[in-house]
Amino acid sequence: MAGLRLGPLLRYTDGSCATVWVETSGPCTAEVRCADGARGTARTFLVAGHHYALVPVEGLTPGTSTPYEVLLDGASVWPLPDSPFPPSVIATPTEDDGLHVAFGSCRWAAPPAGGKDPVGPDALDTLAARMAADPGGARPDILLLLGDQVYADEVSDATHRWIGDRRDVDEPPGDQVADYEEYTRLYFESWLDPEVRWLLSTVPSCMIFDDHDVIDDWNTSAAWLTDMRATDWWQERLLSGLMSYWVYQQLGNLSPAELAADPLYAAVREAPDGTADLRAFATRADADAASVRWSYRRDFGRTRLLMVDSRAARVLAEDRRSMLDPEEAAWVREQILDGRGSYDHLLIGTSLPWLLPHLVHDVEAWNAAMCGGERGERGERIRRGADLEHWAAFPSSFDALGDLIAEAGSGPEAPATVSVLSGDVHHAYIAEPSWPGRAPDARVAQLTCSPVHNSVPLSMRLGFRFGWSALARALGRHIARHGRCAPPAVSWRRTGGPWFGNQIMTLTFRGRSARLRLEQARADRAGASALRTITDRELA
């Protein structure tokens, strides 16, 4: 009889339906039964020796919260026997309840219970513990995970030993992940954490990848990609990363209607073994990034979320370098401007911050000019060594996003807020832009929150604190002039932070009002962790 290997993860939800993702130990029929009679079933599909199901649950009642159980071939496998956590629920809040959106990025797998945690308490673990202790208390309606859900290039000691037992780590790529099976180990290690497992079973989640889901500085430049493709291990690493991302993350981002129209999902489910179909899809994505769209849109009542792929959709040729390929950029624009009067709040999720500390922005713009000129080889070395590959390193894309935000945020149909949600840079901050000669009606903010659980070295703390200073801003202007960089189309100022630690941000929307809270996971002298509020402020 098949068992539950991983999950359940509650993924897509709306007022009447939901999807629940599971990985099982063998082929079976997975079923979700809710206490109010809503239910759904799905047969597992097979990829690379692993069995999965995404169960659509129909018949949910808006404005309710109903416990559910998971059954495999009729045998109950969730909740786990003697679970210390409250029952997992599928909640369908109404707009009258408000909307609570929690987000963060960069979660390195927490050690097993009782193990020493070198990077401090995990913000998601701590959030789960608080929710479990007070089941009727405040909780997120949706959790946005903005990249680096797993670290393919920085594995734990336990995973290092596991990899060493199956192949020679003295051969490239060493103790980094090499293939699909090793990716499954990362997800197993990260999502089997008891607190996180329960949290993901009861709070719907939306996800997007960043570089470490594949490799540090993924798609930095055309020269970087050429060097990677020259190795004998890169293609298997990339294909495995895209395949596992599709199975473990992307499927759950999509609505039942989108899944029903997806030919790849149909092919994988109908095949006795979907590995070949999924691998062919990943191969096409590698050959032509524009053939695949990882970005997606979700509407939560009058709040719109646009999750933007800022890794795989890049155009890397130096003479037309862009964060998004033309079709992707047109799609993003269409989704933002579609029915503008139908939403009060616009969330743009991009793993990489749009607005950075001024010094960092100017150095990235200077480097982009340098790489496109006669000193391109030297500029490329600096680009890779300093990780200069954010929106600022794609100046035309930076300006285009700013213009689009200003357009969306202006006029009688403007939303109350436009928030760019990001992670990646291992600190949290708030930055607010302004446009010369125009003032959008919406309150616009760059909201950056990371890491959820990772290290923040002292050098990084000092560097980012300096990067936001007036002296650094003046230095950045000098560097930009040296590169003959055109001034950015938007200016901005930091209005909160920088804050360092394992942390999570939450936006609360009620009508056209918005409130922001940042919480950090802190441990007391006895080792118990709790979330401490660092800032709580009104946005609109």
Coordinates of C-alpha atoms in Angstrom, one line a residue:
M1 CA 0.0 0.0 0.0
A2 CA 1.3 3.5 -0.9
G3 CA 2.3 5.8 1.9
L4 CA 2.6 9.6 2.1
R5 CA 6.2 10.5 1.4
L6 CA 5.8 14.3 1.4
G7 CA 3.0 16.8 1.8
P8 CA 0.2 17.6 1.8
L9 CA 0.7 21.1 0.5
L10 CA -2.3 23.3 0.2
R11 CA -1.7 25.3 -3.0
Y12 CA -4.3 27.1 -5.0
T13 CA -7.5 28.2 -3.3
D14 CA -10.4 30.4 -4.2
G15 CA -13.9 30.7 -2.9
S16 CA -15.1 27.3 -4.1
C17 CA -12.1 25.1 -5.0
A18 CA -8.5 24.3 -4.0
T19 CA -5.7 22.0 -5.0
V20 CA -3.7 19.8 -2.6
W21 CA -0.2 18.4 -3.6
V22 CA 1.2 15.2 -2.4
E23 CA 4.2 12.9 -3.1
T24 CA 3.5 9.2 -2.4
S25 CA 5.7 6.1 -2.1
G26 CA 3.9 4.3 -4.9
P27 CA 1.1 4.5 -7.4
C28 CA -2.4 5.1 -5.9
T29 CA -5.5 7.2 -5.9
A30 CA -5.1 10.3 -3.7
E31 CA -8.2 11.7 -2.1
V32 CA -8.9 14.8 0.0
R33 CA -12.1 14.8 2.2
C34 CA -13.2 17.9 3.9
A35 CA -15.4 17.9 7.1
D36 CA -18.1 19.9 5.2
G37 CA -18.4 17.3 2.4
A38 CA -16.2 19.0 -0.2
R39 CA -13.8 16.4 -1.7
G40 CA -11.6 15.5 -4.6
T41 CA -9.5 12.6 -6.0
A42 CA -6.6 12.3 -8.4
R43 CA -4.5 9.4 -9.7
T44 CA -0.8 9.7 -9.1
F45 CA 1.6 10.4 -12.0
L46 CA 5.2 9.1 -12.3
V47 CA 8.3 11.2 -12.8
A48 CA 11.8 9.8 -12.5
G49 CA 10.7 7.0 -10.1
H50 CA 8.6 9.3 -7.9
H51 CA 4.9 9.4 -7.6
Y52 CA 2.8 12.6 -7.3
A53 CA -0.7 13.9 -7.3
L54 CA -2.3 17.3 -7.4
V55 CA -5.8 16.8 -6.0
P56 CA -8.5 19.3 -7.0
V57 CA -11.0 19.9 -4.2
E58 CA -14.5 21.1 -5.3
G59 CA -17.6 22.2 -3.5
L60 CA -16.0 24.5 -0.9
T61 CA -18.2 27.1 0.8
P62 CA -16.9 30.7 0.7
G63 CA -16.2 32.3 4.0
T64 CA -15.5 29.0 5.8
S65 CA -12.6 27.1 7.2
T66 CA -13.0 23.3 7.1
P67 CA -10.6 20.6 8.3
Y68 CA -9.5 18.0 5.8
E69 CA -7.9 14.6 5.6
V70 CA -5.8 12.9 2.9
L71 CA -6.4 9.3 1.9
L72 CA -4.4 7.0 -0.4
D73 CA -6.4 4.2 -1.9
G74 CA -9.0 4.8 0.9
A75 CA -6.6 4.6 3.8
S76 CA -6.1 7.8 5.9
V77 CA -2.5 9.1 5.9
W78 CA -3.1 12.7 7.0
P79 CA -3.3 14.0 9.7
L80 CA -0.4 12.0 11.0
P81 CA -1.2 9.7 14.0
D82 CA -0.5 11.5 17.3
S83 CA 0.2 14.8 15.5
P84 CA 0.9 17.7 18.0
F85 CA -0.6 20.2 15.5
P86 CA -4.2 21.3 15.0
P87 CA -6.1 19.8 12.0
S88 CA -5.1 21.2 8.6
V89 CA -7.8 23.3 7.1
I90 CA -8.8 24.7 3.8
A91 CA -10.0 28.3 4.4
T92 CA -11.9 30.4 1.9
P93 CA -12.1 33.9 3.5
T94 CA -14.3 36.6 2.1
E95 CA -13.2 40.2 1.4
D96 CA -15.0 41.3 4.5
D97 CA -12.4 39.3 6.5
G98 CA -9.6 41.3 4.9
L99 CA -6.6 39.6 3.2
H100 CA -3.3 38.7 5.0
V101 CA -0.4 38.1 2.6
A102 CA 2.9 36.9 4.2
F103 CA 6.0 36.7 2.1
G104 CA 9.8 36.1 2.3
S105 CA 12.6 34.3 0.5
C106 CA 15.8 32.4 1.0
R107 CA 15.0 29.4 3.2
W108 CA 17.9 27.0 3.9
A109 CA 16.6 23.8 5.3
A110 CA 16.4 23.8 9.1
P111 CA 18.3 21.0 11.0
P112 CA 16.3 18.2 12.5
A113 CA 14.8 18.7 15.9
G114 CA 17.5 19.0 18.6
G115 CA 20.2 19.8 16.1
K116 CA 22.2 23.0 16.3
D117 CA 21.0 25.7 14.0
P118 CA 24.0 27.7 12.8
V119 CA 21.8 30.4 11.2
G120 CA 19.3 31.0 14.0
P121 CA 15.6 30.2 14.4
D122 CA 13.6 29.6 11.2
A123 CA 10.9 32.3 10.6
L124 CA 8.5 29.8 9.0
D125 CA 9.0 27.3 11.9
T126 CA 8.4 30.1 14.3
L127 CA 5.3 31.3 12.5
A128 CA 3.9 27.7 12.4
A129 CA 4.5 27.3 16.2
R130 CA 2.6 30.5 16.9
M131 CA -0.3 29.4 14.7
A132 CA -0.4 26.0 16.2
A133 CA -0.5 27.4 19.7
D134 CA -3.4 29.7 18.9
P135 CA -5.5 28.0 16.1
G136 CA -8.1 30.7 16.3
G137 CA -5.6 33.6 16.1
A138 CA -4.4 35.7 13.2
R139 CA -2.9 33.7 10.3
P140 CA -1.8 34.4 6.7
D141 CA -4.4 33.8 4.0
I142 CA -1.6 33.3 1.5
L143 CA 2.1 32.7 1.8
L144 CA 4.3 34.0 -1.0
L145 CA 7.7 32.2 -1.3
L146 CA 9.9 34.5 -3.5
G147 CA 12.8 32.3 -4.4
D148 CA 15.5 30.0 -3.1
Q149 CA 13.0 27.5 -1.7
V150 CA 15.9 25.0 -2.0
Y151 CA 19.6 25.5 -2.3
A152 CA 21.0 23.3 -5.0
D153 CA 24.5 24.7 -4.6
E154 CA 24.7 24.9 -0.8
V155 CA 23.6 21.6 0.7
S156 CA 23.4 20.6 4.4
D157 CA 26.0 18.2 6.0
A158 CA 23.4 15.4 6.0
T159 CA 22.7 15.9 2.3
H160 CA 26.4 16.1 1.6
R161 CA 26.8 12.7 3.2
W162 CA 23.8 11.3 1.3
I163 CA 25.2 12.5 -2.0
G164 CA 28.6 11.1 -1.2
D165 CA 27.0 7.6 -0.7
R166 CA 25.6 7.6 -4.2
R167 CA 28.4 9.1 -6.3
D168 CA 32.0 10.5 -6.2
V169 CA 31.9 14.1 -4.9
D170 CA 35.4 14.7 -6.1
E171 CA 34.0 14.9 -9.6
P172 CA 32.0 17.9 -10.7
P173 CA 29.6 19.2 -9.6
G174 CA 31.0 18.0 -6.3
D175 CA 28.6 18.1 -3.4
Q176 CA 26.1 20.3 -5.3
V177 CA 23.0 18.7 -6.7
A178 CA 23.6 16.8 -9.9
D179 CA 20.3 15.3 -11.0
Y180 CA 16.5 15.0 -10.4
E181 CA 16.9 12.4 -7.6
E182 CA 19.2 14.7 -5.7
Y183 CA 16.6 17.6 -6.1
T184 CA 14.0 15.4 -4.6
R185 CA 16.3 15.0 -1.6
L186 CA 16.4 18.8 -1.2
Y187 CA 12.6 19.1 -1.2
F188 CA 12.3 16.1 1.1
E189 CA 14.7 17.6 3.6
S190 CA 13.2 21.1 3.5
W191 CA 9.4 20.3 3.5
L192 CA 9.5 17.3 5.9
D193 CA 10.4 19.7 8.7
P194 CA 7.4 19.1 11.0
E195 CA 6.5 22.7 11.5
V196 CA 6.9 23.7 7.9
R197 CA 5.1 20.6 6.7
W198 CA 2.1 21.5 8.8
L199 CA 2.3 25.2 7.9
L200 CA 2.3 24.4 4.1
S201 CA -0.6 22.0 4.7
T202 CA -2.9 24.7 6.1
V203 CA -1.8 28.0 4.5
P204 CA -2.1 28.3 0.7
S205 CA 1.2 29.1 -1.0
C206 CA 2.5 30.8 -4.2
M207 CA 6.1 30.2 -5.3
I208 CA 8.6 31.4 -7.8
F209 CA 12.3 30.3 -8.3
D210 CA 15.4 32.4 -7.8
D211 CA 19.0 31.5 -8.6
H212 CA 19.9 29.0 -5.8
D213 CA 16.9 26.8 -6.9
V214 CA 19.3 26.1 -9.8
I215 CA 22.7 27.7 -9.0
D216 CA 24.1 30.9 -7.7
D217 CA 23.8 33.8 -10.2
W218 CA 21.8 31.7 -12.6
N219 CA 21.7 33.5 -16.0
T220 CA 23.9 36.3 -15.0
S221 CA 25.1 36.9 -18.6
A222 CA 25.6 35.4 -22.0
A223 CA 29.3 34.7 -21.2
W224 CA 28.3 33.0 -17.9
L225 CA 25.9 30.8 -19.8
T226 CA 28.5 29.9 -22.4
D227 CA 30.9 28.8 -19.7
M228 CA 28.3 26.7 -17.9
R229 CA 27.2 25.0 -21.1
A230 CA 30.9 24.0 -21.7
T231 CA 30.9 21.8 -18.6
D232 CA 29.8 18.2 -18.8
W233 CA 27.4 18.5 -15.8
W234 CA 25.4 21.7 -16.4
Q235 CA 22.7 20.4 -18.7
E236 CA 21.6 17.6 -16.4
R237 CA 21.7 20.1 -13.5
L238 CA 19.5 22.6 -15.3
L239 CA 17.0 20.1 -16.8
S240 CA 16.6 18.5 -13.4
G241 CA 16.1 21.9 -11.7
L242 CA 13.4 22.9 -14.2
M243 CA 11.7 19.5 -14.0
S244 CA 11.7 19.4 -10.2
Y245 CA 10.5 23.0 -10.1
W246 CA 7.6 22.2 -12.4
V247 CA 6.6 19.2 -10.2
Y248 CA 7.2 20.6 -6.7
Q249 CA 6.4 24.3 -7.2
Q250 CA 4.9 25.4 -10.5
L251 CA 2.0 23.0 -10.7
G252 CA 0.5 24.3 -7.5
N253 CA 0.7 27.9 -8.6
L254 CA -1.9 27.2 -11.3
S255 CA -5.7 27.2 -11.1
P256 CA -7.7 24.1 -11.9
A257 CA -8.8 25.8 -15.2
E258 CA -5.2 26.5 -16.1
L259 CA -4.2 23.0 -15.3
A260 CA -7.0 21.6 -17.4
A261 CA -5.7 23.6 -20.4
D262 CA -2.1 22.6 -19.9
P263 CA -1.0 20.0 -22.5
L264 CA 2.1 19.1 -20.5
Y265 CA 0.1 18.3 -17.4
A266 CA -2.3 16.2 -19.4
A267 CA 0.6 14.3 -21.1
V268 CA 2.4 13.6 -17.9
R269 CA -0.7 12.4 -16.2
E270 CA -1.8 10.2 -19.1
A271 CA 1.6 8.6 -19.6
P272 CA 2.7 5.4 -17.7
D273 CA 5.9 7.4 -17.0
G274 CA 5.9 11.2 -17.6
T275 CA 9.6 11.6 -17.3
A276 CA 10.3 11.8 -21.0
D277 CA 7.5 14.3 -21.6
L278 CA 8.7 16.5 -18.8
R279 CA 12.4 16.2 -19.8
A280 CA 11.5 17.2 -23.4
F281 CA 9.7 20.3 -22.0
A282 CA 12.7 21.3 -19.9
T283 CA 15.0 20.8 -22.9
R284 CA 12.8 23.2 -25.0
A285 CA 12.9 25.7 -22.1
D286 CA 16.7 25.5 -22.0
A287 CA 17.0 26.0 -25.8
D288 CA 14.4 28.8 -26.0
A289 CA 13.4 30.5 -22.8
A290 CA 10.6 32.4 -24.5
S291 CA 8.8 29.0 -25.2
V292 CA 7.9 28.7 -21.6
R293 CA 6.1 31.1 -19.2
W294 CA 6.8 30.6 -15.5
S295 CA 5.2 33.9 -14.5
Y296 CA 1.6 33.8 -13.4
R297 CA -1.3 35.9 -12.1
R298 CA -3.6 35.4 -9.2
D299 CA -6.5 37.6 -8.1
F300 CA -7.6 37.5 -4.5
G301 CA -10.8 39.5 -4.5
R302 CA -9.7 43.0 -5.2
T303 CA -6.0 42.3 -4.7
R304 CA -4.0 41.3 -7.7
L305 CA -0.8 39.3 -7.5
L306 CA 1.5 39.1 -10.5
M307 CA 4.4 36.7 -9.9
V308 CA 7.2 37.6 -12.4
D309 CA 10.0 35.2 -13.5
S310 CA 13.1 37.3 -13.3
R311 CA 15.6 34.5 -13.9
A312 CA 14.7 32.2 -16.8
A313 CA 13.0 34.9 -19.0
R314 CA 16.1 37.0 -19.4
V315 CA 17.6 38.1 -22.7
L316 CA 21.4 37.8 -22.2
A317 CA 22.9 39.2 -25.4
E318 CA 24.9 42.3 -24.4
D319 CA 23.5 44.4 -27.2
R320 CA 19.8 43.8 -26.2
R321 CA 20.1 42.7 -22.6
S322 CA 16.8 42.6 -20.8
M323 CA 15.3 41.1 -17.6
L324 CA 12.3 39.9 -19.6
D325 CA 12.1 38.7 -23.2
P326 CA 9.7 40.9 -25.3
E327 CA 6.8 38.5 -25.1
E328 CA 7.1 38.1 -21.4
A329 CA 7.3 41.9 -20.9
A330 CA 4.2 42.3 -23.1
W331 CA 2.4 39.7 -21.0
V332 CA 3.3 41.4 -17.7
R333 CA 2.1 44.7 -19.0
E334 CA -1.2 43.2 -20.2
Q335 CA -1.8 41.5 -16.8
I336 CA -1.1 44.7 -14.9
L337 CA -3.3 46.9 -17.0
D338 CA -6.1 44.4 -17.5
G339 CA -9.3 45.7 -15.7
R340 CA -7.4 48.3 -13.7
G341 CA -10.5 49.4 -11.8
S342 CA -11.2 45.9 -10.7
Y343 CA -8.4 45.8 -8.1
D344 CA -7.5 48.0 -5.1
H345 CA -4.0 46.6 -4.5
L346 CA -1.3 45.4 -7.0
L347 CA 1.4 43.1 -5.8
I348 CA 4.3 42.5 -8.2
G349 CA 6.3 39.5 -6.9
T350 CA 9.9 39.4 -8.4
S351 CA 12.6 37.5 -6.5
L352 CA 15.1 40.3 -7.2
P353 CA 14.5 43.8 -5.8
W354 CA 13.6 46.5 -8.3
L355 CA 14.9 49.3 -6.0
L356 CA 18.3 48.6 -4.4
P357 CA 20.6 50.7 -2.2
H358 CA 21.7 53.6 -4.4
L359 CA 25.3 52.6 -4.4
V360 CA 24.5 49.1 -5.5
H361 CA 22.2 50.3 -8.2
D362 CA 24.8 52.7 -9.6
V363 CA 27.5 50.1 -9.6
E364 CA 25.3 47.6 -11.4
A365 CA 24.4 50.2 -14.0
W366 CA 28.0 51.2 -14.4
N367 CA 29.0 47.6 -14.8
A368 CA 26.3 47.0 -17.5
A369 CA 27.8 49.9 -19.5
M370 CA 31.3 48.5 -19.0
C371 CA 30.3 45.0 -20.1
G372 CA 28.7 46.4 -23.2
G373 CA 31.8 48.4 -24.2
E374 CA 35.5 47.8 -24.9
R375 CA 36.3 46.6 -21.4
G376 CA 33.7 43.9 -21.5
E377 CA 35.9 41.1 -20.3
R378 CA 37.0 43.0 -17.2
G379 CA 33.4 44.1 -16.6
E380 CA 32.3 40.5 -16.8
R381 CA 34.8 39.4 -14.1
I382 CA 33.5 42.2 -11.8
R383 CA 29.9 41.3 -12.6
R384 CA 30.3 37.7 -11.5
G385 CA 32.5 38.4 -8.6
A386 CA 30.2 41.0 -7.1
D387 CA 26.8 39.4 -8.1
L388 CA 25.8 42.4 -10.2
E389 CA 22.7 40.9 -11.9
H390 CA 19.6 42.6 -10.4
W391 CA 17.1 44.8 -12.2
A392 CA 19.7 47.7 -12.1
A393 CA 22.0 45.5 -14.2
F394 CA 19.4 45.6 -17.0
P395 CA 18.9 49.4 -17.2
S396 CA 16.2 49.4 -19.9
S397 CA 14.2 46.9 -18.0
F398 CA 14.5 48.8 -14.8
D399 CA 13.2 52.0 -16.5
A400 CA 10.4 50.0 -18.3
L401 CA 9.2 48.5 -15.0
G402 CA 9.2 52.0 -13.4
D403 CA 7.2 53.4 -16.3
L404 CA 4.7 50.6 -16.1
I405 CA 4.2 51.0 -12.3
A406 CA 3.7 54.7 -12.7
E407 CA 1.1 54.1 -15.5
A408 CA -0.7 51.5 -13.5
G409 CA -0.7 53.7 -10.4
S410 CA -2.1 56.8 -12.0
G411 CA -5.5 58.1 -12.9
P412 CA -9.0 57.6 -11.7
E413 CA -8.8 53.8 -11.9
A414 CA -5.5 53.6 -10.0
P415 CA -5.2 51.1 -7.1
A416 CA -4.6 52.3 -3.6
T417 CA -1.2 50.6 -3.4
V418 CA 1.4 49.1 -5.8
S419 CA 3.9 46.9 -3.9
V420 CA 7.0 45.3 -5.5
L421 CA 7.7 42.2 -3.3
S422 CA 11.2 40.8 -3.4
G423 CA 13.9 38.9 -1.4
D424 CA 17.3 37.6 -2.4
V425 CA 19.5 40.3 -0.7
H426 CA 19.4 38.9 2.9
H427 CA 18.0 41.9 4.5
A428 CA 14.6 43.7 4.7
Y429 CA 13.8 47.3 3.8
I430 CA 11.2 49.6 2.5
A431 CA 12.0 52.0 -0.4
E432 CA 9.5 54.4 -2.0
P433 CA 10.0 55.8 -5.5
S434 CA 9.1 59.2 -7.1
W435 CA 8.9 60.2 -10.7
P436 CA 10.1 63.6 -11.9
G437 CA 7.2 65.6 -13.2
R438 CA 4.5 63.0 -12.3
A439 CA 3.0 61.7 -9.0
P440 CA 1.1 58.4 -9.2
D441 CA -2.1 58.4 -7.2
A442 CA -1.2 55.0 -5.7
R443 CA 1.2 54.5 -2.8
V444 CA 4.2 52.7 -4.4
A445 CA 6.7 50.8 -2.4
Q446 CA 9.5 48.3 -2.8
L447 CA 9.1 45.8 0.0
T448 CA 12.1 43.5 0.4
C449 CA 12.2 40.6 2.9
S450 CA 14.9 38.0 3.2
P451 CA 16.1 35.6 4.5
V452 CA 13.4 33.4 6.0
H453 CA 16.2 31.1 7.3
N454 CA 19.8 31.7 6.2
S455 CA 23.0 33.5 7.3
V456 CA 23.6 37.2 7.2
P457 CA 27.4 37.7 7.6
L458 CA 28.7 40.8 9.3
S459 CA 30.3 42.0 6.0
M460 CA 26.9 41.9 4.3
R461 CA 25.3 43.9 7.2
L462 CA 28.0 46.5 7.0
G463 CA 27.9 46.7 3.2
F464 CA 24.2 47.2 3.0
R465 CA 24.1 49.7 5.8
F466 CA 26.8 51.7 4.0
G467 CA 25.0 51.2 0.7
W468 CA 22.0 53.1 1.9
S469 CA 24.0 56.0 3.4
A470 CA 24.3 59.5 1.9
L471 CA 28.1 59.1 1.4
A472 CA 27.4 55.9 -0.6
R473 CA 24.8 57.7 -2.7
A474 CA 27.3 60.4 -3.6
L475 CA 29.9 57.7 -4.4
G476 CA 27.4 55.9 -6.6
R477 CA 26.6 59.0 -8.6
H478 CA 30.4 59.5 -9.3
I479 CA 30.6 55.9 -10.5
A480 CA 27.6 56.2 -12.7
R481 CA 29.0 59.4 -14.3
H482 CA 32.3 57.5 -14.9
G483 CA 30.3 54.9 -16.9
R484 CA 28.3 57.6 -18.7
C485 CA 25.1 56.0 -17.4
A486 CA 21.9 57.8 -18.1
P487 CA 20.1 58.8 -14.8
P488 CA 17.4 56.3 -13.9
A489 CA 13.8 57.4 -14.8
V490 CA 12.8 57.2 -11.2
S491 CA 14.4 58.3 -7.9
W492 CA 13.7 56.6 -4.5
R493 CA 14.4 56.9 -0.8
R494 CA 14.6 54.3 1.9
T495 CA 11.7 54.7 4.4
G496 CA 12.4 51.6 6.5
G497 CA 15.3 49.4 7.4
P498 CA 17.7 47.9 6.7
W499 CA 16.8 45.1 9.1
F500 CA 18.8 41.9 9.4
G501 CA 17.7 38.5 10.7
N502 CA 15.5 35.6 9.8
Q503 CA 12.2 37.4 9.1
I504 CA 8.9 37.5 7.3
M505 CA 6.7 40.4 6.2
T506 CA 2.9 40.5 6.2
L507 CA 0.6 42.8 4.3
T508 CA -3.0 43.2 5.5
F509 CA -5.6 44.6 3.1
R510 CA -9.0 45.8 4.1
G511 CA -10.8 47.7 1.3
R512 CA -8.4 50.3 0.0
S513 CA -6.4 50.3 3.2
A514 CA -3.1 48.5 3.6
R515 CA -0.8 47.7 6.6
L516 CA 2.7 46.3 6.7
R517 CA 4.3 44.3 9.5
L518 CA 7.8 42.9 9.7
E519 CA 8.6 40.2 12.2
Q520 CA 11.9 38.5 13.1
A521 CA 12.4 35.1 14.6
R522 CA 14.3 35.5 17.9
A523 CA 15.5 32.9 20.4
D524 CA 15.4 33.5 24.1
R525 CA 18.0 32.3 26.6
A526 CA 16.2 29.0 27.0
G527 CA 16.3 28.4 23.2
A528 CA 12.6 29.0 22.6
S529 CA 11.9 31.1 19.5
A530 CA 9.2 33.7 18.9
L531 CA 8.3 36.2 16.3
R532 CA 9.1 39.8 17.4
T533 CA 7.5 42.7 15.6
I534 CA 10.2 45.0 14.1
T535 CA 7.9 47.5 12.4
D536 CA 4.2 47.9 12.0
R537 CA 3.0 50.7 9.8
E538 CA 0.2 51.9 7.6
L539 CA 0.8 52.0 3.8
A540 CA -2.5 53.4 2.7

